[in-house]
Amino acid sequence: VQIGKPVPPAARAAPPAPITAGSAPAPTHSYTAARAAASVPAAAPAVTLAPAAEQPGPAPAKKSRKKKPAASDAVTDDARSDAAEASKKKGRKKKAEESEDDLPAGPECVAELESTLLEKLPGIAAALEAVGVGVRTRVPGKQFADIECSANWRHGDELDENMLIWITGEVFCTNILYDQMPGLLARIRAQMPMIKITFIVEGFKKHLSSLDKSAQASFRAQVLGVPLRETDTTPSEIRRKKEKIDRGLLELQYDSVHVRHATKTAESIELFTMFSKAIKAMRAERMQPSFSFCVATAKSTVKVVDGIVGLADIFAKQLQGFYGVSEAVAHGIIRAYPSPRALVRHFRTHGRDEGIRILAGLNISRGVGVRRLGASIAGTLHDFFMATDPTVMLDRC
């Protein structure tokens, strides 16, 4: 074979036989045999391999038969669907609450107090802030020159319709005695026509008690023959002042002015706090529920059942509308006269003077003791239940 020339097909050697372990390659061509001998290594001794252990294959899957749905399975499916529906509702509710939280908060309730009120009632600012009501001070007499202890409320930029005026019992009675109260109310309503005014009178009963002591001192001076002091007043003058104060209170009630009494500073602060909480709650309520029936509550209304049950409670609430009639006094009157008709029958039977005297001697349980009803309340009840003129004014109401 010449190098560089193609090999004819007849001269080409057949492909070598496969080489197995333990056998030598068979020579076919000189060039091919030499090349094969150079490329194939010496034969290695025969090695007998042990057969590998047979690995277990995967177990064949068992064919499952479909079971017919039983009644318990249907109940389980219903429970599962109910649980899924409840979960969806819970998710929608949570999403709605989150969206409500994203809404802007309503206007903040802020109480505007005059600086003199903060001096008269120390601790009122902290009490209002404790119930979530902001406090803002203003110059005394800025709104009205003769009112230095008043409070208003604002919701954002909107002024609330309520106004609270703190006043001592002595000043309050002086304004009534010197006929200054109508002018004061007229000046307030000239600037704020829709305002609702409430007076917190601190020390009212204490002032009336001081008038009684002055009358007693005047009587002692007359008996002993010593000159009267400037502060002493005759009993007849004290009686006239009390009657005028009672009539002034009645006129304020007819004029839609509320009067709340307090005996000490802590009670005045508590009244301010109660008013602030109520004003804030009324503003926060966007919709009042309306009912086509009477809702029985312990505070405002009484539900009458079968036309009988509850009438005594209505009569008790009517009696509590009179001055000096508490819940205990009202129930004491009802025990003797269970209905308005019984009270009217009593006055018609005994007449005015005798009827008032008998009713005034009625024993009323007040706390741990027992006291008489008194001629003042008995006279007011007679004038109210026996009145025939609707325009007549009562001395006490």
PDB file of C-alpha atoms in Angstrom, residues 30 65 114 136 141 150 169 319:
ATOM      1  CA  SER A  30      -0.233  -6.038   7.945  1.00  0.00           C
ATOM      2  CA  ARG A  65     -63.450   1.606  44.569  1.00  0.00           C
ATOM      3  CA  GLU A 114     -62.739  80.866  79.949  1.00  0.00           C
ATOM      4  CA  ARG A 136     -59.106  75.395  74.715  1.00  0.00           C
ATOM      5  CA  GLY A 141     -65.791  88.176  78.924  1.00  0.00           C
ATOM      6  CA  SER A 150     -68.934  79.928  80.638  1.00  0.00           C
ATOM      7  CA  GLY A 169     -75.563  80.541  94.470  1.00  0.00           C
ATOM      8  CA  LEU A 319     -94.216  63.546  90.565  1.00  0.00           C
TER       9      LEU A 319
END
